[in-house]
Coordinates of C-alpha atoms in Angstrom, one line a residue:
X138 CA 5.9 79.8 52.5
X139 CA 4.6 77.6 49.8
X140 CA 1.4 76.2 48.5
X141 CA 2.6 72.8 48.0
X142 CA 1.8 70.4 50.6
X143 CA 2.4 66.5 51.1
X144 CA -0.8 64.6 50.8
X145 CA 0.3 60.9 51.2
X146 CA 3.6 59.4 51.8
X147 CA 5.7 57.7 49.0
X148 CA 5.7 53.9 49.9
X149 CA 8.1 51.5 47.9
X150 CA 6.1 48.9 46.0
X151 CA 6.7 45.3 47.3
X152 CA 6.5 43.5 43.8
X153 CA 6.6 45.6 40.4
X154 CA 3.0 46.5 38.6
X155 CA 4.6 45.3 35.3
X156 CA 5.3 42.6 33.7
X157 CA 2.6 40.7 35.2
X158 CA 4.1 36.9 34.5
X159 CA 1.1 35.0 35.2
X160 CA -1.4 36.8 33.1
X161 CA 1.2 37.1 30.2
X162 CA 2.5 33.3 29.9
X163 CA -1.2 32.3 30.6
X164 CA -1.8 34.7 27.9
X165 CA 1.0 33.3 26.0
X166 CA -0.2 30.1 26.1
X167 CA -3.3 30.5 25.2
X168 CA -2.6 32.3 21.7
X169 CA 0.2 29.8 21.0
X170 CA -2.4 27.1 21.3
X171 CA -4.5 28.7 18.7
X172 CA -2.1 29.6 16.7
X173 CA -0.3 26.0 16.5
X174 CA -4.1 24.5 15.9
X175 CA -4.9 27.2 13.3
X176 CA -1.7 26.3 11.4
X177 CA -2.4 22.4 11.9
X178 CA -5.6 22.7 10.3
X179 CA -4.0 25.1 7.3
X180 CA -1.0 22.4 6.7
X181 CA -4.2 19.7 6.8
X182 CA -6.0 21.8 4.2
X183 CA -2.5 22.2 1.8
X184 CA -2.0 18.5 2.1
X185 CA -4.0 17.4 -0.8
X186 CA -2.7 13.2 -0.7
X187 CA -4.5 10.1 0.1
X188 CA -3.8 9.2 4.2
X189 CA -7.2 7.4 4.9
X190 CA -9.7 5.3 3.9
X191 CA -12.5 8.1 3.8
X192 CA -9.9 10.1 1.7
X193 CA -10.6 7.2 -1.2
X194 CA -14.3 7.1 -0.8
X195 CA -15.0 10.6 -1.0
X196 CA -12.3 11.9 -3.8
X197 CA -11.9 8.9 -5.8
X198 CA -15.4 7.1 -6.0
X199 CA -13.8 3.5 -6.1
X200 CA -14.5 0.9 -4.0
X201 CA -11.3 0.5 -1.1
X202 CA -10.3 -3.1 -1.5
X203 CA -8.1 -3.1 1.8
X204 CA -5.3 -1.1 3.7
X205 CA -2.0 -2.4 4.0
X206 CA 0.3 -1.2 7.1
X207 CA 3.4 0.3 6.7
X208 CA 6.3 -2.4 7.5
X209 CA 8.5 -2.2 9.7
X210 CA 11.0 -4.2 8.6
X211 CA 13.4 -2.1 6.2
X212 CA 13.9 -4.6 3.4
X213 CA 11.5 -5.3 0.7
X214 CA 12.8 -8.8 0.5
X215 CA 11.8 -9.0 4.0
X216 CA 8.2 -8.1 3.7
X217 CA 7.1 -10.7 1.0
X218 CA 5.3 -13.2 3.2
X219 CA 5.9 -16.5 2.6
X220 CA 4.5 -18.8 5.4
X221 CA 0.6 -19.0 4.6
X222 CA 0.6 -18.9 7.9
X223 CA 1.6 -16.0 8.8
X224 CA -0.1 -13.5 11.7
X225 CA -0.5 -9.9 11.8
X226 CA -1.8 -6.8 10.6
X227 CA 0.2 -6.9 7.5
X228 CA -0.4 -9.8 6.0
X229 CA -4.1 -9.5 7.4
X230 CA -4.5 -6.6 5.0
X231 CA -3.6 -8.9 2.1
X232 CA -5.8 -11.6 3.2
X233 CA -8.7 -8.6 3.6
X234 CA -7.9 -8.1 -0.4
X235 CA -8.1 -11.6 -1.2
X236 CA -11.7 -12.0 0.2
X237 CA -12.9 -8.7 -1.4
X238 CA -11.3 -9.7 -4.5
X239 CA -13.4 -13.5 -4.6
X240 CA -16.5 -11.4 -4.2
X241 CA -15.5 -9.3 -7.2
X242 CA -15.8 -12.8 -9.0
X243 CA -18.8 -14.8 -7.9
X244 CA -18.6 -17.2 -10.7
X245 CA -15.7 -19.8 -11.0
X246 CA -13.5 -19.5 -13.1
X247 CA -9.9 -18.4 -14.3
X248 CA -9.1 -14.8 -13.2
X249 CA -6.6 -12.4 -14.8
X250 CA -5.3 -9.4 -12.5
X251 CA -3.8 -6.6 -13.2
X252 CA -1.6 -4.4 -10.3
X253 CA -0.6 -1.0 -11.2
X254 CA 0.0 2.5 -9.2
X255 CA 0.1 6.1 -10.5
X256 CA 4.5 6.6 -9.8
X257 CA 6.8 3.9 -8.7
X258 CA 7.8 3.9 -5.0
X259 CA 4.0 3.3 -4.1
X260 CA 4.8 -0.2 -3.4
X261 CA 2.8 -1.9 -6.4
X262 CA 5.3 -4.9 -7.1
X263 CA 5.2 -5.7 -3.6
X264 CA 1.6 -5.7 -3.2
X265 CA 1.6 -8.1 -6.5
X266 CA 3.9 -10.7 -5.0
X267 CA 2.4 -10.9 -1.8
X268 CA -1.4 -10.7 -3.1
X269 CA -0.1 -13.5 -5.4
X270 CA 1.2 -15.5 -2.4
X271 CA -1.8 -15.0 -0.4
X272 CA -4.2 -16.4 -3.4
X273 CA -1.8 -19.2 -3.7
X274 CA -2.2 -19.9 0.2
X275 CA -5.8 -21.2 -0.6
X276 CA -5.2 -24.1 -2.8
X277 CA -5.7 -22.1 -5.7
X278 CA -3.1 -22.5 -8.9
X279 CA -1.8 -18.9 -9.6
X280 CA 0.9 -17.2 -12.0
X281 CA 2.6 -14.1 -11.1
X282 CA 3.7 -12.5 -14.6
X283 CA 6.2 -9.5 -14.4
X284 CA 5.2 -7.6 -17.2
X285 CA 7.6 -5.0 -15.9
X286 CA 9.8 -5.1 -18.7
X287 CA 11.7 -1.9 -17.8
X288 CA 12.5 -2.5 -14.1
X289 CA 11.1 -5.9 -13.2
X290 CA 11.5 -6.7 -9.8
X291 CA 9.4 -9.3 -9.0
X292 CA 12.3 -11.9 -9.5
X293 CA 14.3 -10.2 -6.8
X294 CA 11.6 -10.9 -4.4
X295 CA 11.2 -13.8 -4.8
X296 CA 14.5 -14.4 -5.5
X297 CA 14.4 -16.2 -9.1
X298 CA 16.0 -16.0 -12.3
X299 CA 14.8 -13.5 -14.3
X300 CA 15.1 -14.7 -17.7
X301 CA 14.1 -16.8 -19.7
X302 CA 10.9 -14.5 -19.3
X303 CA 8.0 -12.8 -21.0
X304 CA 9.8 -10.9 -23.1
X305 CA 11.1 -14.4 -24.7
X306 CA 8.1 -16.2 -25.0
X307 CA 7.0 -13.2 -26.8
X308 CA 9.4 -12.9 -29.6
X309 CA 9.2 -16.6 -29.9
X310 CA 12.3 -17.8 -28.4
X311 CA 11.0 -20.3 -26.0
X312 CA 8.0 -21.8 -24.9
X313 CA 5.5 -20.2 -22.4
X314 CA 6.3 -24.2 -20.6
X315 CA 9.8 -23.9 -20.4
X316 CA 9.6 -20.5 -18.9
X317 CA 7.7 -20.5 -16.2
X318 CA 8.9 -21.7 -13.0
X319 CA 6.4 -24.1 -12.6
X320 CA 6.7 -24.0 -8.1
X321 CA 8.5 -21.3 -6.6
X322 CA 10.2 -22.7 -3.2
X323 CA 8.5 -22.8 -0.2
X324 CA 5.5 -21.6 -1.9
X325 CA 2.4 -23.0 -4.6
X326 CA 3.2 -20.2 -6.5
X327 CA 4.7 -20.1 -10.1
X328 CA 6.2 -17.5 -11.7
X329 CA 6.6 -15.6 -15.5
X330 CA 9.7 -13.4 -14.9
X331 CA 10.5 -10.4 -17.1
X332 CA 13.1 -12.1 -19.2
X333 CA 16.0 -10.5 -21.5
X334 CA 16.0 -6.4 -21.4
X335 CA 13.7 -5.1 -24.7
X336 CA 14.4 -2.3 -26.7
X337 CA 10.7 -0.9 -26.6
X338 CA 8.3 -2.7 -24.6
X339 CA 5.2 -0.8 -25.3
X340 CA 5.8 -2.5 -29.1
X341 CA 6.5 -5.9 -27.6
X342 CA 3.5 -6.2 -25.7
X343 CA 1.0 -6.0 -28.3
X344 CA -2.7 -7.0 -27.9
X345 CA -2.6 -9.9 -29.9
X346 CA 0.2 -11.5 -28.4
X347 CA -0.7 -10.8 -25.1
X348 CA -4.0 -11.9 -25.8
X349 CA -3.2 -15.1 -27.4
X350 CA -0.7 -16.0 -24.8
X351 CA -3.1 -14.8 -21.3
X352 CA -5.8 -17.2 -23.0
X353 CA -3.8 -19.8 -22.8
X354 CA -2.2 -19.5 -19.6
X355 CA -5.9 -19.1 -18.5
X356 CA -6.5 -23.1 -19.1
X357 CA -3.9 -23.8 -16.6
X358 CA -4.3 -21.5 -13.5
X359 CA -7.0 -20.3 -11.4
X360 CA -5.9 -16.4 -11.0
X361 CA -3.5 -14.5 -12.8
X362 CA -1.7 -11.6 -11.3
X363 CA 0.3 -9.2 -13.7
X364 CA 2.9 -6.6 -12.3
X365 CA 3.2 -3.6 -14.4
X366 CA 4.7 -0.1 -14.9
X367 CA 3.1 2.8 -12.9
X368 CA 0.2 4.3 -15.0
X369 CA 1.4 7.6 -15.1
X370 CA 5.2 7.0 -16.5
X371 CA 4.4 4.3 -19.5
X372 CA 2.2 3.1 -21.8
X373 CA 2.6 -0.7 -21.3
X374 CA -0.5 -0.6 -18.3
X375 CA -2.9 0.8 -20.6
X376 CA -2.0 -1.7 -23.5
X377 CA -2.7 -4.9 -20.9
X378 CA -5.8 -3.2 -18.7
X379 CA -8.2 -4.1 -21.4
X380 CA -6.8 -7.2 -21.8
X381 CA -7.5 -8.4 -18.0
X382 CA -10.7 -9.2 -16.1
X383 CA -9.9 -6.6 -13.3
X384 CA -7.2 -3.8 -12.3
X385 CA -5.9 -3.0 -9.1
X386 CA -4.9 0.2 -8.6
X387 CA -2.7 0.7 -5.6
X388 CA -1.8 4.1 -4.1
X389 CA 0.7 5.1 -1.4
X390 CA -0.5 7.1 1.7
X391 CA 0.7 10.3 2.0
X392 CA 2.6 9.8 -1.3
X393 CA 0.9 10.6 -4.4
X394 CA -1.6 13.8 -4.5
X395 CA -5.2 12.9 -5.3
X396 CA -6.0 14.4 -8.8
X397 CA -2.6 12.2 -9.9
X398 CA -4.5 9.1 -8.4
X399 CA -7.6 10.6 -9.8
X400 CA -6.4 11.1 -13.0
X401 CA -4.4 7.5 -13.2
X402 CA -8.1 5.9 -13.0
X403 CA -9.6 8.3 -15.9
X404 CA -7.4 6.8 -18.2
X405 CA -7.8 3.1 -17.1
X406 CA -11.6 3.7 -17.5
X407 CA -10.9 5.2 -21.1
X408 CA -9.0 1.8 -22.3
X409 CA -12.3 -0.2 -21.3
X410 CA -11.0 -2.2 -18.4
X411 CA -13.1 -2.6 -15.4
X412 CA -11.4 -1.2 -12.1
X413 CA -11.9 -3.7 -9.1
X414 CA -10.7 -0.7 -6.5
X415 CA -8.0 0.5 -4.9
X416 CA -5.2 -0.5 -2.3
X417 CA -4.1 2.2 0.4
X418 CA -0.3 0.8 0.8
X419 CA 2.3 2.1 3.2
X420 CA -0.2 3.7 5.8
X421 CA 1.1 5.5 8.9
X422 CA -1.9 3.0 11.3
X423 CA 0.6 3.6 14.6
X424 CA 1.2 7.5 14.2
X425 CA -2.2 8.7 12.8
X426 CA -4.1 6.5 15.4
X427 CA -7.0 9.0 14.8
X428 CA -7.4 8.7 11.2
X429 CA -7.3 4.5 11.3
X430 CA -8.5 4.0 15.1
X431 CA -11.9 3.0 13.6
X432 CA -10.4 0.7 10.9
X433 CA -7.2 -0.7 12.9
X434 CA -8.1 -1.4 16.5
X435 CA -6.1 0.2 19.4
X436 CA -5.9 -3.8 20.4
X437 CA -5.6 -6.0 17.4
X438 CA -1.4 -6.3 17.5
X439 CA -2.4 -7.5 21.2
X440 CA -5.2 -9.9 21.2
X441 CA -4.0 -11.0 17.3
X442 CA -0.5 -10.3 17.0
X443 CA 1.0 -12.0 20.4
X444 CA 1.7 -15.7 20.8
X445 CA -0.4 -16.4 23.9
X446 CA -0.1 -19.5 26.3
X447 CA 0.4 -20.9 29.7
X448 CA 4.0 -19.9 30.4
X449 CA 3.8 -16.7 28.4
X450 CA 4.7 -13.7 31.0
X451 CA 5.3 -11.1 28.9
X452 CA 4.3 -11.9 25.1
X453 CA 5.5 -9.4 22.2
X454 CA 3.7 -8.6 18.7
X455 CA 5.4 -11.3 16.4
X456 CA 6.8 -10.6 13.3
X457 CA 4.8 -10.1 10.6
X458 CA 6.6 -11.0 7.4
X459 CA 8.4 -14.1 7.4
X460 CA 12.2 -14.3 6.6
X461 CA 12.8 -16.7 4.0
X462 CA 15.6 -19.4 5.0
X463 CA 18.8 -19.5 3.4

């Protein structure tokens, strides 16, 4: 005999007590969903660039003169907008600039402009040609200068000689006149390319020949937009700031970090030259909707950007830049 006895009957479980599947991919989900927002928001806090307009106004202090969309054309020839009449976000941005800019001057008169950025690549020798375009789409007689004397590219643009330039009406070997191309094609504009390659161009451009030559180019043109060297690699921007009625300082979304930007403007203020504002260039509008939904409408490329009309079934965005014909 024995004490032990059977109390209940082993039974062979229909489905196993672990793992349970639901609870642990619900439960899976659920701390991969924090963990994917928590690291979001760390990256956010790490990434210490300029990606919106609120970005500007609350690290920089300077007024935001307009935000220019990121092309989506390839080329940089392609993007310089030619026909004033033009549609789109892109070259709305520049005509945004253009008004906030004729505020900045209330009083008539000849203008001198200035266009720098903190490192090249931010897109500063674009946003000259095509600001320059867009002034001289409203009657106005302007001069684009390349004062870019170590990589001018303003001629390439445009697509013009680039000498006899500056650097030749500075040393004397021709006349500011003969120079200039009086109408670039298809455009009101003229144009002061860079010229022959200088040794040192922080020696050539001096104050008092700058000075003496921008006061006379002022008799004969309404605005006066110079293209120079990023802030932060030369000294020739700091030598022709004071020398101009305003500076526009244009930064690259996502590109430059904001003490550089920061930092850029400190030393403009130093030289004595009065900062108009700054550009936001290249921004990502289409993928961070949420950052520019309340500056870039979900349906401006619709209402603005489409050629509408009777027989138009399904009408596309058009083009915003304007290919120059051969």
């Amino acid at each position: 005999s024995s004490n032990i006895r059977i109390v209940d009957q082993a039974a062979v479980p229909k489905r196993p007590t672990r793992p349970r599947k639901i609870r642990d991919i619900a439960l899976g989900l659920l701390l991969g969903a924090f963990l994917g927002v928590g690291v979001g928001f760390f990256l956010e806090y790490l990434d210490n660039t300029l990606k919106t307009p609120d970005d500007v106004r609350m690290h920089l202090g300077v007024p935001l003169l307009g935000v220019i969309p990121e092309s989506k054309t390839p080329s940089e020839s392609e993007r310089v907008v030619h026909h004033p009449k033009a549609e789109g976000p892109f070259i709305e941005g520049y005509r945004v600039i253009r008004t906030a800019l004729q505020y900045s001057w209330p009083d008539p008169g000849a203008r001198i402009l200035m266009v720098t950025s903190t490192s090249p690549g931010e897109g500063k020798t674009l946003t000259a040609v095509n600001l320059a375009l867009t002034l001289a789409s409203s009657q106005d007689k302007v001069l684009l200068i390349d004062a870019d004397l170590r990589k001018p590219q303003t001629h390439n643009l445009i697509r013009v000689k680039r000498s006899p330039g500056l650097s030749d009406v500075i040393v004397g070997k021709i006349k500011p006149s003969e120079a200039i191309v009086s109408k670039v094609p298809n455009t009101r504009l003229a144009h002061l390319p860079a010229g022959t390659s200088a040794p040192s161009p922080a020696d050539l451009l001096t104050n008092r020949t700058m000075r003496s030559l921008l006061e006379g180019l002022r008799k004969f043109y309404d605005w006066i937009v110079i293209d120079t060297p990023p802030v932060g690699a030369v000294a020739e921007p700091l030598i022709l700031a004071p020398l101009s009625d305003g500076v526009v300082v244009v930064a690259g979304a996502e590109m430059v970090p904001r003490k550089a930007v920061l930092h850029t403007l400190e030393r403009l203020h130093d030289t004595g030259a009065r900062i108009l504002g700054l550009v936001l260039n290249r921004a990502q509008v289409e993928r961070h909707s949420y950052y520019y939904g309340q500056y870039y409408g979900h349906y401006y490329g619709k209402y603005y950007g489409q050629k509408r009309g009777p027989h138009a079934k399904n009408p596309k965005v058009t083009d915003i830049t304007t290919r120059r014909r051969a």
